[in-house]
PDB file of N, CA and C in Angstrom:
ATOM      1  N   UNK A   1      41.779 -55.631 -45.377  1.00 80.00           N
ATOM      2  CA  UNK A   1      41.752 -55.665 -43.929  1.00 80.00           C
ATOM      3  C   UNK A   1      41.965 -57.114 -43.473  1.00 80.00           C
ATOM      4  N   UNK A   2      42.848 -57.302 -42.499  1.00 85.00           N
ATOM      5  CA  UNK A   2      43.116 -58.648 -42.002  1.00 85.00           C
ATOM      6  C   UNK A   2      41.972 -59.129 -41.116  1.00 85.00           C
ATOM      7  N   UNK A   3      41.964 -60.416 -40.834  1.00 83.00           N
ATOM      8  CA  UNK A   3      40.924 -60.991 -39.976  1.00 83.00           C
ATOM      9  C   UNK A   3      40.972 -60.365 -38.578  1.00 83.00           C
ATOM     10  N   UNK A   4      42.173 -60.132 -38.079  1.00 76.00           N
ATOM     11  CA  UNK A   4      42.320 -59.516 -36.760  1.00 76.00           C
ATOM     12  C   UNK A   4      41.800 -58.082 -36.776  1.00 76.00           C
ATOM     13  N   UNK A   5      42.102 -57.342 -37.827  1.00 79.00           N
ATOM     14  CA  UNK A   5      41.608 -55.967 -37.941  1.00 79.00           C
ATOM     15  C   UNK A   5      40.085 -55.942 -38.019  1.00 79.00           C
ATOM     16  N   UNK A   6      39.512 -56.918 -38.716  1.00 80.00           N
ATOM     17  CA  UNK A   6      38.056 -57.014 -38.794  1.00 80.00           C
ATOM     18  C   UNK A   6      37.462 -57.302 -37.414  1.00 80.00           C
ATOM     19  N   UNK A   7      38.108 -58.186 -36.667  1.00 73.00           N
ATOM     20  CA  UNK A   7      37.650 -58.500 -35.315  1.00 73.00           C
ATOM     21  C   UNK A   7      37.668 -57.249 -34.447  1.00 73.00           C
ATOM     22  N   UNK A   8      38.748 -56.486 -34.526  1.00 71.00           N
ATOM     23  CA  UNK A   8      38.855 -55.263 -33.736  1.00 71.00           C
ATOM     24  C   UNK A   8      37.820 -54.230 -34.158  1.00 71.00           C
ATOM     25  N   UNK A   9      37.528 -54.184 -35.451  1.00 77.00           N
ATOM     26  CA  UNK A   9      36.546 -53.221 -35.940  1.00 77.00           C
ATOM     27  C   UNK A   9      35.135 -53.607 -35.479  1.00 77.00           C
ATOM     28  N   UNK A  10      34.868 -54.905 -35.381  1.00 77.00           N
ATOM     29  CA  UNK A  10      33.547 -55.380 -34.970  1.00 77.00           C
ATOM     30  C   UNK A  10      33.267 -55.147 -33.491  1.00 77.00           C
ATOM     31  N   UNK A  11      34.293 -55.306 -32.653  1.00 76.00           N
ATOM     32  CA  UNK A  11      34.089 -55.176 -31.212  1.00 76.00           C
ATOM     33  C   UNK A  11      35.213 -54.342 -30.608  1.00 76.00           C
ATOM     34  N   UNK A  12      34.867 -53.390 -29.773  1.00 76.00           N
ATOM     35  CA  UNK A  12      35.916 -52.601 -29.116  1.00 76.00           C
ATOM     36  C   UNK A  12      36.712 -53.480 -28.147  1.00 76.00           C
ATOM     37  N   UNK A  13      37.941 -53.084 -27.869  1.00 73.00           N
ATOM     38  CA  UNK A  13      38.802 -53.874 -26.993  1.00 73.00           C
ATOM     39  C   UNK A  13      38.204 -54.100 -25.610  1.00 73.00           C
ATOM     40  N   UNK A  14      37.454 -53.148 -25.117  1.00 81.00           N
ATOM     41  CA  UNK A  14      36.900 -53.295 -23.773  1.00 81.00           C
ATOM     42  C   UNK A  14      35.566 -54.051 -23.739  1.00 81.00           C
ATOM     43  N   UNK A  15      35.143 -54.607 -24.859  1.00 80.00           N
ATOM     44  CA  UNK A  15      33.863 -55.310 -24.909  1.00 80.00           C
ATOM     45  C   UNK A  15      33.859 -56.558 -24.026  1.00 80.00           C
ATOM     46  N   UNK A  16      35.011 -57.158 -23.822  1.00 78.00           N
ATOM     47  CA  UNK A  16      35.095 -58.395 -23.037  1.00 78.00           C
ATOM     48  C   UNK A  16      36.029 -58.236 -21.846  1.00 78.00           C
ATOM     49  N   UNK A  17      36.123 -57.041 -21.324  1.00 83.00           N
ATOM     50  CA  UNK A  17      37.072 -56.760 -20.248  1.00 83.00           C
ATOM     51  C   UNK A  17      36.806 -57.615 -19.006  1.00 83.00           C
ATOM     52  N   UNK A  18      35.558 -57.914 -18.716  1.00 85.00           N
ATOM     53  CA  UNK A  18      35.214 -58.698 -17.521  1.00 85.00           C
ATOM     54  C   UNK A  18      35.597 -60.168 -17.660  1.00 85.00           C
ATOM     55  N   UNK A  19      35.664 -60.664 -18.874  1.00 80.00           N
ATOM     56  CA  UNK A  19      35.961 -62.081 -19.077  1.00 80.00           C
ATOM     57  C   UNK A  19      37.318 -62.321 -19.722  1.00 80.00           C
ATOM     58  N   UNK A  20      38.100 -61.289 -19.906  1.00 79.00           N
ATOM     59  CA  UNK A  20      39.364 -61.409 -20.634  1.00 79.00           C
ATOM     60  C   UNK A  20      40.281 -62.468 -20.030  1.00 79.00           C
ATOM     61  N   UNK A  21      40.414 -62.515 -18.717  1.00 83.00           N
ATOM     62  CA  UNK A  21      41.357 -63.426 -18.070  1.00 83.00           C
ATOM     63  C   UNK A  21      40.738 -64.775 -17.713  1.00 83.00           C
ATOM     64  N   UNK A  22      39.493 -64.981 -18.025  1.00 83.00           N
ATOM     65  CA  UNK A  22      38.866 -66.271 -17.743  1.00 83.00           C
ATOM     66  C   UNK A  22      39.278 -67.279 -18.802  1.00 83.00           C
ATOM     67  N   UNK A  23      39.450 -68.510 -18.353  1.00 81.00           N
ATOM     68  CA  UNK A  23      39.829 -69.561 -19.291  1.00 81.00           C
ATOM     69  C   UNK A  23      38.597 -70.047 -20.035  1.00 81.00           C
ATOM     70  N   UNK A  24      38.763 -70.246 -21.307  1.00 80.00           N
ATOM     71  CA  UNK A  24      37.680 -70.770 -22.119  1.00 80.00           C
ATOM     72  C   UNK A  24      37.626 -72.287 -22.031  1.00 80.00           C
ATOM     73  N   UNK A  25      36.694 -72.872 -22.749  1.00 84.00           N
ATOM     74  CA  UNK A  25      36.534 -74.324 -22.741  1.00 84.00           C
ATOM     75  C   UNK A  25      37.784 -75.034 -23.235  1.00 84.00           C
ATOM     76  N   UNK A  26      38.543 -74.390 -24.105  1.00 83.00           N
ATOM     77  CA  UNK A  26      39.747 -75.003 -24.648  1.00 83.00           C
ATOM     78  C   UNK A  26      40.756 -75.331 -23.551  1.00 83.00           C
ATOM     79  N   UNK A  27      40.731 -74.572 -22.476  1.00 83.00           N
ATOM     80  CA  UNK A  27      41.681 -74.789 -21.384  1.00 83.00           C
ATOM     81  C   UNK A  27      41.446 -76.132 -20.688  1.00 83.00           C
ATOM     82  N   UNK A  28      40.251 -76.683 -20.817  1.00 84.00           N
ATOM     83  CA  UNK A  28      39.967 -77.978 -20.203  1.00 84.00           C
ATOM     84  C   UNK A  28      40.809 -79.090 -20.824  1.00 84.00           C
ATOM     85  N   UNK A  29      41.282 -78.877 -22.037  1.00 87.00           N
ATOM     86  CA  UNK A  29      42.075 -79.883 -22.735  1.00 87.00           C
ATOM     87  C   UNK A  29      43.570 -79.748 -22.480  1.00 87.00           C
ATOM     88  N   UNK A  30      43.961 -78.767 -21.691  1.00 85.00           N
ATOM     89  CA  UNK A  30      45.372 -78.561 -21.376  1.00 85.00           C
ATOM     90  C   UNK A  30      45.682 -79.299 -20.081  1.00 85.00           C
ATOM     91  N   UNK A  31      46.661 -80.174 -20.137  1.00 83.00           N
ATOM     92  CA  UNK A  31      47.051 -80.947 -18.958  1.00 83.00           C
ATOM     93  C   UNK A  31      48.525 -80.677 -18.666  1.00 83.00           C
ATOM     94  N   UNK A  32      48.784 -80.213 -17.469  1.00 80.00           N
ATOM     95  CA  UNK A  32      50.150 -79.912 -17.058  1.00 80.00           C
ATOM     96  C   UNK A  32      50.588 -80.903 -15.992  1.00 80.00           C
ATOM     97  N   UNK A  33      51.829 -81.341 -16.112  1.00 81.00           N
ATOM     98  CA  UNK A  33      52.407 -82.194 -15.080  1.00 81.00           C
ATOM     99  C   UNK A  33      53.595 -81.444 -14.494  1.00 81.00           C
ATOM    100  N   UNK A  34      53.480 -81.082 -13.253  1.00 82.00           N
ATOM    101  CA  UNK A  34      54.562 -80.374 -12.583  1.00 82.00           C
ATOM    102  C   UNK A  34      55.310 -81.388 -11.741  1.00 82.00           C
ATOM    103  N   UNK A  35      56.593 -81.499 -11.990  1.00 84.00           N
ATOM    104  CA  UNK A  35      57.415 -82.448 -11.241  1.00 84.00           C
ATOM    105  C   UNK A  35      58.865 -81.983 -11.284  1.00 84.00           C
ATOM    106  N   UNK A  36      59.669 -82.498 -10.401  1.00 84.00           N
ATOM    107  CA  UNK A  36      61.090 -82.130 -10.448  1.00 84.00           C
ATOM    108  C   UNK A  36      61.680 -82.566 -11.791  1.00 84.00           C
ATOM    109  N   UNK A  37      62.704 -81.878 -12.249  1.00 83.00           N
ATOM    110  CA  UNK A  37      63.302 -82.252 -13.531  1.00 83.00           C
ATOM    111  C   UNK A  37      63.932 -83.645 -13.468  1.00 83.00           C
ATOM    112  N   UNK A  38      63.888 -84.361 -14.579  1.00 89.00           N
ATOM    113  CA  UNK A  38      64.508 -85.686 -14.629  1.00 89.00           C
ATOM    114  C   UNK A  38      66.028 -85.579 -14.544  1.00 89.00           C
ATOM    115  N   UNK A  39      66.568 -84.535 -15.140  1.00 90.00           N
ATOM    116  CA  UNK A  39      68.009 -84.284 -15.101  1.00 90.00           C
ATOM    117  C   UNK A  39      68.211 -82.952 -14.399  1.00 90.00           C
ATOM    118  N   UNK A  40      68.885 -82.989 -13.250  1.00 88.00           N
ATOM    119  CA  UNK A  40      69.107 -81.755 -12.504  1.00 88.00           C
ATOM    120  C   UNK A  40      69.958 -80.793 -13.321  1.00 88.00           C
ATOM    121  N   UNK A  41      69.523 -79.559 -13.397  1.00 87.00           N
ATOM    122  CA  UNK A  41      70.214 -78.477 -14.113  1.00 87.00           C
ATOM    123  C   UNK A  41      70.494 -78.835 -15.578  1.00 87.00           C
ATOM    124  N   UNK A  42      69.510 -79.440 -16.214  1.00 89.00           N
ATOM    125  CA  UNK A  42      69.682 -79.903 -17.589  1.00 89.00           C
ATOM    126  C   UNK A  42      70.090 -78.783 -18.541  1.00 89.00           C
ATOM    127  N   UNK A  43      69.431 -77.640 -18.442  1.00 86.00           N
ATOM    128  CA  UNK A  43      69.759 -76.533 -19.356  1.00 86.00           C
ATOM    129  C   UNK A  43      71.205 -76.095 -19.177  1.00 86.00           C
ATOM    130  N   UNK A  44      71.654 -76.005 -17.939  1.00 85.00           N
ATOM    131  CA  UNK A  44      73.039 -75.598 -17.696  1.00 85.00           C
ATOM    132  C   UNK A  44      74.018 -76.635 -18.232  1.00 85.00           C
ATOM    133  N   UNK A  45      73.675 -77.898 -18.077  1.00 88.00           N
ATOM    134  CA  UNK A  45      74.547 -78.964 -18.578  1.00 88.00           C
ATOM    135  C   UNK A  45      74.590 -78.962 -20.104  1.00 88.00           C
ATOM    136  N   UNK A  46      73.443 -78.739 -20.729  1.00 91.00           N
ATOM    137  CA  UNK A  46      73.401 -78.712 -22.194  1.00 91.00           C
ATOM    138  C   UNK A  46      74.176 -77.525 -22.760  1.00 91.00           C
ATOM    139  N   UNK A  47      74.051 -76.376 -22.108  1.00 87.00           N
ATOM    140  CA  UNK A  47      74.724 -75.172 -22.596  1.00 87.00           C
ATOM    141  C   UNK A  47      76.218 -75.181 -22.301  1.00 87.00           C
ATOM    142  N   UNK A  48      76.615 -75.833 -21.241  1.00 84.00           N
ATOM    143  CA  UNK A  48      78.029 -75.891 -20.883  1.00 84.00           C
ATOM    144  C   UNK A  48      78.500 -74.610 -20.220  1.00 84.00           C
ATOM    145  N   UNK A  49      79.795 -74.570 -19.960  1.00 81.00           N
ATOM    146  CA  UNK A  49      80.398 -73.408 -19.311  1.00 81.00           C
ATOM    147  C   UNK A  49      80.331 -72.196 -20.240  1.00 81.00           C
ATOM    148  N   UNK A  50      79.908 -71.054 -19.728  1.00 81.00           N
ATOM    149  CA  UNK A  50      79.856 -69.852 -20.573  1.00 81.00           C
ATOM    150  C   UNK A  50      81.261 -69.318 -20.846  1.00 81.00           C
ATOM    151  N   UNK A  51      81.501 -68.915 -22.079  1.00 83.00           N
ATOM    152  CA  UNK A  51      82.807 -68.377 -22.470  1.00 83.00           C
ATOM    153  C   UNK A  51      83.116 -67.064 -21.759  1.00 83.00           C
ATOM    154  N   UNK A  52      82.080 -66.311 -21.445  1.00 84.00           N
ATOM    155  CA  UNK A  52      82.296 -64.996 -20.852  1.00 84.00           C
ATOM    156  C   UNK A  52      82.634 -65.075 -19.364  1.00 84.00           C
ATOM    157  N   UNK A  53      82.500 -66.260 -18.763  1.00 78.00           N
ATOM    158  CA  UNK A  53      82.789 -66.397 -17.336  1.00 78.00           C
ATOM    159  C   UNK A  53      83.484 -67.733 -17.072  1.00 78.00           C
ATOM    160  N   UNK A  54      84.778 -67.799 -17.369  1.00 74.00           N
ATOM    161  CA  UNK A  54      85.498 -69.060 -17.190  1.00 74.00           C
ATOM    162  C   UNK A  54      85.692 -69.435 -15.715  1.00 74.00           C
ATOM    163  N   UNK A  55      85.310 -68.554 -14.816  1.00 76.00           N
ATOM    164  CA  UNK A  55      85.468 -68.759 -13.390  1.00 76.00           C
ATOM    165  C   UNK A  55      84.465 -69.804 -12.895  1.00 76.00           C
ATOM    166  N   UNK A  56      84.930 -70.817 -12.186  1.00 80.00           N
ATOM    167  CA  UNK A  56      84.051 -71.865 -11.655  1.00 80.00           C
ATOM    168  C   UNK A  56      83.053 -71.306 -10.649  1.00 80.00           C
ATOM    169  N   UNK A  57      83.430 -70.234  -9.954  1.00 86.00           N
ATOM    170  CA  UNK A  57      82.538 -69.611  -8.978  1.00 86.00           C
ATOM    171  C   UNK A  57      81.232 -69.167  -9.638  1.00 86.00           C
ATOM    172  N   UNK A  58      81.330 -68.643 -10.854  1.00 86.00           N
ATOM    173  CA  UNK A  58      80.130 -68.204 -11.574  1.00 86.00           C
ATOM    174  C   UNK A  58      79.212 -69.394 -11.844  1.00 86.00           C
ATOM    175  N   UNK A  59      79.780 -70.491 -12.314  1.00 83.00           N
ATOM    176  CA  UNK A  59      78.982 -71.681 -12.614  1.00 83.00           C
ATOM    177  C   UNK A  59      78.329 -72.226 -11.345  1.00 83.00           C
ATOM    178  N   UNK A  60      79.060 -72.207 -10.239  1.00 88.00           N
ATOM    179  CA  UNK A  60      78.501 -72.677  -8.967  1.00 88.00           C
ATOM    180  C   UNK A  60      77.345 -71.791  -8.511  1.00 88.00           C
ATOM    181  N   UNK A  61      77.508 -70.497  -8.650  1.00 90.00           N
ATOM    182  CA  UNK A  61      76.448 -69.561  -8.255  1.00 90.00           C
ATOM    183  C   UNK A  61      75.229 -69.723  -9.152  1.00 90.00           C
ATOM    184  N   UNK A  62      75.462 -69.898 -10.443  1.00 88.00           N
ATOM    185  CA  UNK A  62      74.357 -70.095 -11.378  1.00 88.00           C
ATOM    186  C   UNK A  62      73.607 -71.392 -11.051  1.00 88.00           C
ATOM    187  N   UNK A  63      74.333 -72.440 -10.702  1.00 89.00           N
ATOM    188  CA  UNK A  63      73.703 -73.704 -10.319  1.00 89.00           C
ATOM    189  C   UNK A  63      72.856 -73.518  -9.060  1.00 89.00           C
ATOM    190  N   UNK A  64      73.352 -72.740  -8.123  1.00 93.00           N
ATOM    191  CA  UNK A  64      72.601 -72.471  -6.894  1.00 93.00           C
ATOM    192  C   UNK A  64      71.297 -71.731  -7.214  1.00 93.00           C
ATOM    193  N   UNK A  65      71.374 -70.744  -8.086  1.00 93.00           N
ATOM    194  CA  UNK A  65      70.175 -70.002  -8.496  1.00 93.00           C
ATOM    195  C   UNK A  65      69.198 -70.939  -9.201  1.00 93.00           C
ATOM    196  N   UNK A  66      69.702 -71.782 -10.070  1.00 89.00           N
ATOM    197  CA  UNK A  66      68.874 -72.730 -10.813  1.00 89.00           C
ATOM    198  C   UNK A  66      68.113 -73.637  -9.845  1.00 89.00           C
ATOM    199  N   UNK A  67      68.822 -74.169  -8.839  1.00 90.00           N
ATOM    200  CA  UNK A  67      68.180 -75.037  -7.848  1.00 90.00           C
ATOM    201  C   UNK A  67      67.116 -74.281  -7.050  1.00 90.00           C
ATOM    202  N   UNK A  68      67.434 -73.060  -6.649  1.00 93.00           N
ATOM    203  CA  UNK A  68      66.502 -72.257  -5.853  1.00 93.00           C
ATOM    204  C   UNK A  68      65.237 -71.948  -6.642  1.00 93.00           C
ATOM    205  N   UNK A  69      65.391 -71.546  -7.885  1.00 91.00           N
ATOM    206  CA  UNK A  69      64.235 -71.222  -8.729  1.00 91.00           C
ATOM    207  C   UNK A  69      63.400 -72.476  -8.991  1.00 91.00           C
ATOM    208  N   UNK A  70      64.053 -73.598  -9.251  1.00 88.00           N
ATOM    209  CA  UNK A  70      63.323 -74.848  -9.480  1.00 88.00           C
ATOM    210  C   UNK A  70      62.511 -75.238  -8.253  1.00 88.00           C
ATOM    211  N   UNK A  71      63.113 -75.125  -7.073  1.00 90.00           N
ATOM    212  CA  UNK A  71      62.414 -75.459  -5.834  1.00 90.00           C
ATOM    213  C   UNK A  71      61.229 -74.525  -5.606  1.00 90.00           C
ATOM    214  N   UNK A  72      61.426 -73.246  -5.834  1.00 92.00           N
ATOM    215  CA  UNK A  72      60.345 -72.271  -5.646  1.00 92.00           C
ATOM    216  C   UNK A  72      59.197 -72.542  -6.625  1.00 92.00           C
ATOM    217  N   UNK A  73      59.529 -72.909  -7.850  1.00 88.00           N
ATOM    218  CA  UNK A  73      58.495 -73.220  -8.843  1.00 88.00           C
ATOM    219  C   UNK A  73      57.650 -74.404  -8.384  1.00 88.00           C
ATOM    220  N   UNK A  74      58.286 -75.423  -7.826  1.00 88.00           N
ATOM    221  CA  UNK A  74      57.541 -76.574  -7.318  1.00 88.00           C
ATOM    222  C   UNK A  74      56.664 -76.183  -6.130  1.00 88.00           C
ATOM    223  N   UNK A  75      57.180 -75.348  -5.250  1.00 90.00           N
ATOM    224  CA  UNK A  75      56.399 -74.893  -4.100  1.00 90.00           C
ATOM    225  C   UNK A  75      55.164 -74.118  -4.548  1.00 90.00           C
ATOM    226  N   UNK A  76      55.345 -73.237  -5.514  1.00 89.00           N
ATOM    227  CA  UNK A  76      54.216 -72.449  -6.019  1.00 89.00           C
ATOM    228  C   UNK A  76      53.205 -73.360  -6.716  1.00 89.00           C
ATOM    229  N   UNK A  77      53.692 -74.309  -7.500  1.00 85.00           N
ATOM    230  CA  UNK A  77      52.801 -75.206  -8.237  1.00 85.00           C
ATOM    231  C   UNK A  77      51.937 -76.040  -7.302  1.00 85.00           C
ATOM    232  N   UNK A  78      52.500 -76.414  -6.172  1.00 85.00           N
ATOM    233  CA  UNK A  78      51.761 -77.261  -5.245  1.00 85.00           C
ATOM    234  C   UNK A  78      51.175 -76.494  -4.072  1.00 85.00           C
ATOM    235  N   UNK A  79      51.132 -75.168  -4.198  1.00 83.00           N
ATOM    236  CA  UNK A  79      50.476 -74.337  -3.201  1.00 83.00           C
ATOM    237  C   UNK A  79      51.232 -74.171  -1.906  1.00 83.00           C
ATOM    238  N   UNK A  80      52.523 -74.468  -1.916  1.00 68.00           N
ATOM    239  CA  UNK A  80      53.319 -74.328  -0.702  1.00 68.00           C
ATOM    240  C   UNK A  80      53.979 -72.959  -0.617  1.00 68.00           C
ATOM    241  N   UNK A  81      54.021 -72.246  -1.756  1.00 53.00           N
ATOM    242  CA  UNK A  81      54.657 -70.934  -1.789  1.00 53.00           C
ATOM    243  C   UNK A  81      53.649 -69.836  -1.548  1.00 53.00           C
ATOM    244  N   UNK A  82      54.150 -68.634  -1.440  1.00 53.00           N
ATOM    245  CA  UNK A  82      53.260 -67.484  -1.234  1.00 53.00           C
ATOM    246  C   UNK A  82      52.990 -66.787  -2.538  1.00 53.00           C
TER     247      UNK A  82
END
């Protein structure tokens, strides 16, 4: 029996249902820095133009989506989003 199987056998899954989503003490050591990217659209630049869509319109639309998602992520991180 694996260690995980032993854990499951010792305690039913619902034994900690009230505290399942609470962060433990270990979370105090996690530090996140939310900031705009140093290089705008870095992932898109690293990946380059997709072979399946040689049309520049696709790349422009993807860049627009990338910017929108990045902005929304910053708004949510700083409590400006809904």
